Amino acid sequence: MNFTSPFSLALATIVGLSLLGVPVGQAMIGGSILYLWLKGMDMGSAAEQLLNSTYSSYLLLAIPLFILAASFMSTGSVLDRLLRFCNAIVGRFPGGLAQVNVLQSIVFASMSGSALADAAGSGKLMQAMMTRGGRYTPAFAGALSAVSAVIGPILPPSIPMVLYALVSGTSIGYLFLAGVLPGLLLAGVQMALIYVQAKRRHFPVEPAVPLRDLPRITREAFAALMLPVILLGCLYSGITTPTEAAGLAAAYALLVATALYRSMGWREVYDSLLSSARTSISIGMLIAGALVFNYVITSENIPASLSAVLRALDLSPLAFLLAVNLLLLVLGAFLEGSTIILVILPVLLPTATALGIDPVHFGVIAVLNIMIGLVTPPYGLLLFMMTKIAEVSLFDLVKEVMPFLFVMVGALAVITLWPDFVLFVPRLAGYSG
C-alpha cells in the first residue's frame, strides 16, 4: 500500500481528525475533500454527492421521526405504566427485576430503534430500580441494561436497518419483519441466562402481581403498547410508506403523552423537539460524511477490487458470512455502528450478492453483529455509557457482561447458519427471497 497516495492521506486525515475530537461525519467530509483536491478532481463533487444522495432519499426522513416518537414516549408517566406492565408479566420469576429489564427492552424497541437511546432512557431508570435496597449489584444491573439495550435495534422499527436499507436498496418493511424472530431469540437467551444466574446467585423474586390487577395494569399501558401495532399495521398493510409510518408514530406518541396520559406540557414538548433535533443532526452529519466518503471509495474502485479478491479465494457463502461476522464483531468494538453500516457494508455487499446471499438475511446478520459490538470490550460504546450511569469500573462491568456476550454470540451463530429462521416472517408477508 502506498502511504503517500491520496486515498491513504485521506484515511490518515479522517483518523487524525477523529482522534482530535472532531465528529466522525465532519472528519470524513474533510478527508474526502482532501482526496478530491489531491486527485485534481472537482471538490464541488463532495457537495454534489451529498445533495443528490440525501435529497433523493425520502427514507432518511424516517430517522428523525422515529427519534421524535421515542422522545415523546419516554416521559415519566408512560415509562411507569409500561414498567408496571412488564413487572406484572415476568416480575414473579427468578431474577424478577432483571427479567423485567429484558422485557422492557422488547417493549421500548417499538419506540426508539436505538440501543444508545434505550440505555440512556429506560436503562437509567432500570439501573435505579434494580439497585434500590441492594437487590442487585450496580455492576450486574449496569451490564444487564447494556446488553438488553442491544435488543431494541434488532426489532422494528430500527434505525440501523433504515440505514442498511439506504445503502443496499433492500425493502425496509421486509428488513423490519426479518428482525422480529432474531430479536426475540436474543431476548430469550438473555432471559434464560438470567434464570440460571438467579438460581445460582440467589437473586430476589418480586412479589407476584395478583391476576385480578392484571387487566387494570394492561388497560393503563394499553395506549402505549398499541404504538408498534399501529406502526407495523400501517406499514405492512400498504396504507403508508415507512417514512409516513414514522410520522404517524410520532403524532400518535405526542397524542398519547399529552392528551391521554397528560404527562407532557408545552415545556416538555419543546424539550423533546430540541433533544430530537440534536440527535437527528448528529446522525445526519454522520450520514452526510459517509455518503461523501463512499464516493471516494467508489472512485478508488475498492468494492469491485475487494469483491474480485474474495471471489479468487473461492469462499463458500457460509465461509464468507463467518468472515464477515468476525470482521464486524471486531470493528463494532471500536467504531460507531452507523459508520460501519454506511462505509464498510457497501464494500461487502457486492461480494455477498455475487455469492447468492440473501440481502435481508445479510442485513440482519450485519446489524446484530454491530449491536453486539456495542457491548464488546474494550471500547464498546454502551459499556462506557453504563459505567457512567451505574458508577462502576469498566472492569467490574465487563466481568458481568461476558456471560451475556457468549450467549448473544451463540444466538448470532443460529441466525447465521439458519437463514430460514430469519426469513420466515418476511416470507409470510410475501417476500420471495
Coordinates of C-alpha atoms in Angstrom, one line a residue:
M1 CA 0.0 0.0 0.0
N2 CA 1.3 3.5 -0.9
F3 CA 1.1 5.5 2.3
T4 CA 1.5 8.8 0.3
S5 CA -1.3 8.1 -2.1
P6 CA -4.4 10.5 -2.0
F7 CA -6.5 7.7 -0.5
S8 CA -4.0 6.9 2.2
L9 CA -3.7 10.6 3.1
A10 CA -7.5 10.9 3.2
L11 CA -7.7 8.0 5.6
A12 CA -5.0 9.4 7.8
T13 CA -6.8 12.7 7.9
I14 CA -10.1 11.1 8.9
V15 CA -8.4 9.1 11.7
G16 CA -6.3 12.1 12.8
L17 CA -9.3 14.5 13.0
S18 CA -11.4 11.9 14.8
L19 CA -8.6 11.4 17.4
L20 CA -8.6 15.2 17.9
G21 CA -12.2 15.1 18.8
V22 CA -13.8 16.2 15.5
P23 CA -17.1 14.3 14.9
V24 CA -16.7 11.4 12.6
G25 CA -19.1 12.8 10.0
Q26 CA -17.1 16.1 9.6
A27 CA -13.8 14.1 9.7
M28 CA -15.0 12.0 6.7
I29 CA -16.1 15.1 4.8
G30 CA -12.7 16.8 5.5
G31 CA -10.7 13.7 4.4
S32 CA -12.9 13.3 1.3
I33 CA -12.3 16.9 0.2
L34 CA -8.6 16.4 0.7
Y35 CA -8.7 13.3 -1.6
L36 CA -10.6 15.2 -4.3
W37 CA -8.1 18.1 -4.1
L38 CA -5.0 15.8 -4.3
K39 CA -6.6 13.9 -7.2
G40 CA -7.2 17.1 -9.1
M41 CA -11.0 16.4 -9.1
D42 CA -13.7 19.0 -8.7
M43 CA -14.1 19.5 -4.9
G44 CA -17.7 20.5 -5.5
S45 CA -18.3 16.8 -6.2
A46 CA -18.5 16.3 -2.4
A47 CA -21.4 18.7 -2.2
E48 CA -23.0 17.3 -5.3
Q49 CA -22.8 13.7 -4.0
L50 CA -24.2 14.8 -0.6
L51 CA -27.1 16.7 -2.0
N52 CA -28.0 14.1 -4.6
S53 CA -27.9 11.3 -2.1
T54 CA -29.8 13.0 0.7
Y55 CA -32.5 14.9 -1.2
S56 CA -33.3 11.9 -3.3
S57 CA -33.8 9.6 -0.2
Y58 CA -37.3 10.0 1.2
L59 CA -36.5 7.1 3.5
L60 CA -34.0 9.2 5.5
L61 CA -36.9 11.3 6.9
A62 CA -38.0 8.3 8.9
I63 CA -34.9 8.5 11.2
P64 CA -35.7 11.9 12.9
L65 CA -39.4 10.9 13.1
F66 CA -38.6 7.7 14.9
I67 CA -36.3 9.6 17.3
L68 CA -39.1 12.1 18.0
A69 CA -41.6 9.4 18.7
A70 CA -39.2 7.8 21.2
S71 CA -38.7 11.1 22.9
F72 CA -42.4 11.7 23.3
M73 CA -42.9 8.1 24.7
S74 CA -40.0 8.4 27.2
T75 CA -41.8 10.7 29.6
G76 CA -42.2 9.6 33.2
S77 CA -45.9 8.6 33.2
V78 CA -45.5 6.5 30.1
L79 CA -42.4 4.8 31.4
D80 CA -44.0 4.0 34.7
R81 CA -47.1 2.4 33.1
L82 CA -45.0 0.2 30.8
L83 CA -42.7 -0.9 33.5
R84 CA -45.6 -1.8 35.8
F85 CA -47.0 -3.9 32.9
C86 CA -43.6 -5.7 32.4
N87 CA -43.3 -6.3 36.1
A88 CA -46.8 -7.9 36.2
I89 CA -45.8 -10.3 33.4
V90 CA -42.3 -11.5 34.5
G91 CA -41.6 -10.0 37.9
R92 CA -42.6 -13.1 39.7
F93 CA -40.0 -15.3 38.1
P94 CA -36.4 -15.9 39.5
G95 CA -34.4 -12.7 38.9
G96 CA -37.7 -10.8 38.6
L97 CA -36.5 -7.2 38.1
A98 CA -33.7 -8.5 35.8
Q99 CA -36.3 -10.3 33.7
V100 CA -38.3 -7.0 33.6
N101 CA -35.2 -5.2 32.3
V102 CA -35.1 -7.5 29.3
L103 CA -38.9 -7.4 28.7
Q104 CA -39.0 -3.6 28.8
S105 CA -36.3 -3.6 26.1
I106 CA -38.6 -5.5 23.9
V107 CA -41.5 -3.1 24.6
F108 CA -39.4 0.0 24.2
A109 CA -37.8 -1.3 21.0
S110 CA -41.0 -0.2 19.2
M111 CA -40.5 3.4 20.4
S112 CA -36.8 4.0 19.8
G113 CA -34.8 1.9 17.4
S114 CA -31.6 3.0 19.0
A115 CA -29.6 1.0 21.6
L116 CA -27.9 4.1 23.0
A117 CA -31.3 5.8 23.4
D118 CA -32.7 2.8 25.2
A119 CA -29.8 2.6 27.6
A120 CA -29.9 6.3 28.3
G121 CA -33.6 6.4 28.9
S122 CA -35.3 3.3 30.3
G123 CA -31.9 1.7 31.1
K124 CA -31.1 4.5 33.5
L125 CA -34.4 4.0 35.3
M126 CA -34.0 0.2 35.5
Q127 CA -30.5 0.8 37.0
A128 CA -32.0 2.8 39.8
M129 CA -34.9 0.3 40.4
M130 CA -32.6 -2.8 40.4
T131 CA -30.0 -1.4 42.8
R132 CA -32.6 0.0 45.3
G133 CA -32.3 -1.7 48.6
G134 CA -29.2 -3.7 47.5
R135 CA -31.3 -6.2 45.5
Y136 CA -28.7 -6.3 42.6
T137 CA -25.1 -5.1 42.4
P138 CA -24.6 -1.9 40.4
A139 CA -22.3 -3.8 38.1
F140 CA -24.8 -6.5 37.2
A141 CA -27.6 -4.0 36.8
G142 CA -25.5 -1.9 34.5
A143 CA -24.3 -4.8 32.5
L144 CA -27.8 -6.1 32.0
S145 CA -29.1 -2.6 31.0
A146 CA -26.3 -2.5 28.4
V147 CA -26.9 -5.9 26.9
S148 CA -30.7 -5.7 26.9
A149 CA -30.5 -2.3 25.1
V150 CA -28.9 -4.3 22.2
I151 CA -32.3 -5.9 21.5
G152 CA -34.0 -2.7 20.5
P153 CA -32.4 -2.1 17.1
I154 CA -33.0 -5.7 16.0
L155 CA -36.7 -5.4 16.5
P156 CA -38.8 -2.9 14.4
P157 CA -38.5 0.0 14.0
S158 CA -34.7 0.0 13.7
I159 CA -32.6 3.0 12.8
P160 CA -29.6 0.8 11.8
M161 CA -31.9 -1.2 9.5
V162 CA -33.1 2.0 7.9
L163 CA -29.5 2.9 7.2
Y164 CA -28.9 -0.5 5.8
A165 CA -31.9 -0.2 3.5
L166 CA -30.4 3.1 2.3
V167 CA -27.1 1.6 1.2
S168 CA -28.4 -1.7 0.0
G169 CA -31.8 -0.8 -1.7
T170 CA -33.4 -3.5 0.3
S171 CA -37.1 -3.2 1.4
I172 CA -37.3 -1.6 4.8
G173 CA -40.6 -3.4 5.5
Y174 CA -39.0 -6.8 5.0
L175 CA -36.0 -5.9 7.0
F176 CA -38.2 -4.9 9.9
L177 CA -40.1 -8.2 9.7
A178 CA -36.8 -10.2 9.4
G179 CA -35.7 -8.7 12.7
V180 CA -38.6 -10.0 14.8
L181 CA -37.5 -13.6 15.4
P182 CA -33.8 -12.8 15.9
G183 CA -34.7 -10.0 18.3
L184 CA -36.9 -12.4 20.3
L185 CA -34.2 -15.0 20.2
L186 CA -31.7 -12.5 21.6
A187 CA -34.2 -11.7 24.4
G188 CA -34.8 -15.4 25.0
V189 CA -31.2 -16.3 25.6
Q190 CA -30.7 -13.3 27.9
M191 CA -33.7 -14.3 30.0
A192 CA -32.6 -17.9 30.1
L193 CA -29.2 -16.8 31.4
I194 CA -30.8 -14.6 34.0
Y195 CA -32.9 -17.5 35.2
V196 CA -29.7 -19.7 35.6
Q197 CA -27.8 -16.9 37.3
A198 CA -30.8 -16.1 39.6
K199 CA -30.8 -19.7 40.9
R200 CA -27.1 -19.7 41.4
R201 CA -26.7 -16.3 42.9
H202 CA -30.0 -16.2 44.7
F203 CA -31.4 -13.1 43.0
P204 CA -34.6 -11.8 44.6
V205 CA -38.1 -12.5 43.3
E206 CA -40.6 -9.7 43.1
P207 CA -43.9 -10.0 44.8
A208 CA -46.4 -11.6 42.4
V209 CA -49.0 -9.1 41.0
P210 CA -52.5 -10.5 41.7
L211 CA -54.2 -11.7 38.5
R212 CA -57.2 -9.5 39.3
D213 CA -54.9 -6.5 38.9
L214 CA -53.5 -7.5 35.5
P215 CA -56.5 -6.2 33.4
R216 CA -56.2 -2.8 35.1
I217 CA -52.4 -2.6 34.6
T218 CA -52.8 -3.7 31.0
R219 CA -55.5 -1.1 30.4
E220 CA -53.3 1.7 31.8
A221 CA -50.5 0.7 29.5
F222 CA -52.7 -0.2 26.5
A223 CA -52.3 3.1 24.6
A224 CA -48.5 2.9 24.7
L225 CA -48.5 -0.8 23.8
M226 CA -50.6 0.0 20.7
L227 CA -47.8 2.1 19.2
P228 CA -46.0 -0.8 17.5
V229 CA -49.3 -2.3 16.4
I230 CA -50.3 0.9 14.7
L231 CA -46.9 1.4 13.2
L232 CA -46.4 -2.0 11.8
G233 CA -50.1 -2.4 10.8
C234 CA -50.0 0.8 8.7
L235 CA -46.6 -0.2 7.2
Y236 CA -47.4 -3.8 6.2
S237 CA -50.9 -3.1 5.1
G238 CA -49.6 -0.7 2.5
I239 CA -51.5 2.2 3.9
T240 CA -48.3 4.2 4.5
T241 CA -44.7 4.3 3.4
P242 CA -42.0 3.7 6.1
T243 CA -41.5 7.5 6.4
E244 CA -45.2 8.1 6.7
A245 CA -45.5 5.4 9.3
A246 CA -42.7 7.1 11.3
G247 CA -44.6 10.4 11.1
L248 CA -47.8 8.7 12.2
A249 CA -45.9 7.1 15.1
A250 CA -44.6 10.5 16.2
A251 CA -48.0 12.0 16.0
Y252 CA -49.6 9.2 17.9
A253 CA -46.8 9.3 20.6
L254 CA -47.5 13.0 21.0
L255 CA -51.2 12.5 21.4
V256 CA -50.8 9.7 24.0
A257 CA -48.2 11.6 26.0
T258 CA -50.1 14.9 26.1
A259 CA -53.8 14.3 25.7
L260 CA -54.3 10.8 27.1
Y261 CA -51.7 10.4 29.9
R262 CA -51.2 14.2 30.4
S263 CA -47.5 13.6 31.2
M264 CA -46.2 16.4 28.9
G265 CA -46.8 20.1 28.9
W266 CA -45.7 22.7 26.4
R267 CA -42.2 22.9 28.0
E268 CA -41.7 19.1 27.8
V269 CA -42.9 19.1 24.2
Y270 CA -40.3 21.8 23.4
D271 CA -37.6 19.9 25.2
S272 CA -38.4 16.7 23.3
L273 CA -38.3 18.6 19.9
L274 CA -35.0 20.1 20.9
S275 CA -33.3 16.9 22.0
S276 CA -34.7 15.0 19.0
A277 CA -33.3 17.7 16.7
R278 CA -29.9 17.5 18.2
T279 CA -29.8 13.7 17.9
S280 CA -31.1 13.9 14.3
I281 CA -28.4 16.4 13.4
S282 CA -25.7 14.2 14.9
I283 CA -26.9 11.2 12.9
G284 CA -27.4 13.4 9.8
M285 CA -23.9 14.7 9.8
L286 CA -22.6 11.1 10.1
I287 CA -24.7 10.0 7.1
A288 CA -23.5 13.1 5.1
G289 CA -19.9 12.3 5.8
A290 CA -20.3 8.6 4.9
L291 CA -22.1 9.4 1.7
V292 CA -19.3 11.7 0.6
F293 CA -16.6 9.2 1.7
N294 CA -18.4 6.4 -0.2
Y295 CA -17.9 8.4 -3.3
V296 CA -14.2 8.4 -2.6
I297 CA -14.3 4.6 -2.0
T298 CA -16.2 4.1 -5.3
S299 CA -13.7 6.3 -7.2
E300 CA -10.9 4.1 -5.9
N301 CA -12.8 1.0 -7.2
I302 CA -12.4 -0.6 -3.8
P303 CA -15.7 -2.6 -3.7
A304 CA -15.0 -4.2 -7.1
S305 CA -11.4 -4.9 -6.2
L306 CA -12.3 -6.5 -2.8
S307 CA -15.1 -8.5 -4.5
A308 CA -12.6 -9.8 -7.0
V309 CA -10.1 -10.8 -4.3
L310 CA -12.8 -12.6 -2.3
R311 CA -14.0 -14.4 -5.4
A312 CA -10.4 -15.5 -6.1
L313 CA -10.3 -17.1 -2.6
D314 CA -13.3 -19.2 -3.7
L315 CA -15.1 -18.8 -0.4
S316 CA -18.4 -20.5 0.2
P317 CA -21.3 -18.4 1.3
L318 CA -21.0 -19.8 4.8
A319 CA -17.3 -19.1 5.0
F320 CA -17.9 -15.6 3.8
L321 CA -20.5 -15.0 6.4
L322 CA -18.3 -16.3 9.1
A323 CA -15.5 -14.0 8.0
V324 CA -18.0 -11.1 7.9
N325 CA -19.1 -12.0 11.4
L326 CA -15.5 -11.9 12.7
L327 CA -14.8 -8.6 10.9
L328 CA -17.9 -6.8 12.1
L329 CA -17.5 -8.0 15.7
V330 CA -14.0 -6.6 15.8
L331 CA -15.0 -3.3 14.1
G332 CA -18.1 -3.0 16.2
A333 CA -15.9 -2.9 19.3
F334 CA -14.0 0.2 18.0
L335 CA -16.3 2.0 15.6
E336 CA -19.7 3.6 15.9
G337 CA -22.4 1.4 14.3
S338 CA -23.7 3.9 11.7
T339 CA -20.2 4.3 10.4
I340 CA -19.8 0.6 9.8
I341 CA -23.2 0.4 8.0
L342 CA -22.6 3.4 5.8
V343 CA -18.9 2.8 5.0
I344 CA -18.0 -0.8 5.5
L345 CA -21.1 -2.7 4.4
P346 CA -21.3 -1.1 0.9
V347 CA -17.9 -2.6 0.3
L348 CA -19.0 -6.1 1.4
L349 CA -22.4 -6.1 -0.3
P350 CA -21.3 -6.8 -3.9
T351 CA -19.5 -10.0 -2.8
A352 CA -22.5 -11.1 -0.7
T353 CA -24.7 -10.6 -3.7
A354 CA -22.3 -12.5 -6.0
L355 CA -22.3 -15.4 -3.6
G356 CA -26.1 -15.5 -3.6
I357 CA -26.5 -14.5 0.0
D358 CA -30.0 -13.0 0.6
P359 CA -29.7 -9.2 1.2
V360 CA -32.3 -9.3 4.0
H361 CA -30.5 -12.1 5.8
F362 CA -27.2 -10.4 5.4
G363 CA -28.6 -7.1 6.7
V364 CA -29.9 -8.8 9.9
I365 CA -26.6 -10.5 10.5
A366 CA -24.7 -7.2 10.0
V367 CA -26.9 -5.2 12.3
L368 CA -26.8 -7.9 15.0
N369 CA -23.0 -8.0 14.8
I370 CA -22.8 -4.2 15.1
M371 CA -25.1 -4.2 18.1
I372 CA -23.1 -6.9 19.9
G373 CA -20.1 -4.7 19.2
L374 CA -21.6 -2.0 21.4
V375 CA -21.1 -4.3 24.4
T376 CA -17.8 -5.9 23.3
P377 CA -14.7 -4.9 25.3
P378 CA -12.6 -2.8 25.3
Y379 CA -14.3 0.1 23.5
G380 CA -18.0 -0.8 23.2
L381 CA -19.9 2.5 23.4
L382 CA -22.6 1.0 25.7
L383 CA -20.0 -0.1 28.1
F384 CA -18.7 3.4 28.5
M385 CA -22.2 4.8 28.8
M386 CA -23.2 2.4 31.5
T387 CA -20.0 2.8 33.6
K388 CA -21.1 6.5 34.0
I389 CA -24.8 5.7 34.6
A390 CA -24.0 2.8 37.0
E391 CA -21.0 4.5 38.5
V392 CA -18.9 1.3 38.4
S393 CA -15.5 0.5 37.0
L394 CA -15.2 -0.8 33.4
F395 CA -13.5 -4.0 34.7
D396 CA -16.5 -4.9 37.0
L397 CA -19.0 -4.1 34.2
V398 CA -17.1 -6.2 31.7
K399 CA -16.9 -9.1 34.1
E400 CA -20.7 -9.1 34.3
V401 CA -21.2 -8.6 30.6
M402 CA -19.1 -11.6 29.4
P403 CA -21.6 -14.4 30.1
F404 CA -24.3 -12.4 28.2
L405 CA -21.8 -11.8 25.4
F406 CA -21.2 -15.5 25.0
V407 CA -24.9 -16.4 24.7
M408 CA -25.5 -13.5 22.3
V409 CA -22.7 -14.8 20.0
G410 CA -24.5 -18.2 20.2
A411 CA -27.7 -16.5 19.0
L412 CA -25.7 -14.9 16.2
A413 CA -24.4 -18.3 15.2
V414 CA -28.0 -19.6 14.9
I415 CA -29.1 -16.6 12.8
T416 CA -26.0 -17.0 10.5
L417 CA -26.4 -20.8 10.0
W418 CA -30.2 -20.8 9.6
P419 CA -31.4 -18.2 7.0
D420 CA -34.9 -19.7 7.1
F421 CA -35.2 -18.6 10.7
V422 CA -34.6 -15.0 9.8
L423 CA -36.7 -15.0 6.6
F424 CA -39.7 -16.9 8.0
V425 CA -41.7 -13.9 8.9
P426 CA -40.9 -11.8 5.8
R427 CA -41.9 -14.8 3.6
L428 CA -45.3 -14.8 5.4
A429 CA -45.7 -11.3 4.2
G430 CA -44.9 -12.2 0.6
Y431 CA -41.1 -11.9 0.5
S432 CA -39.7 -14.1 -2.3
G433 CA -36.1 -14.3 -1.0

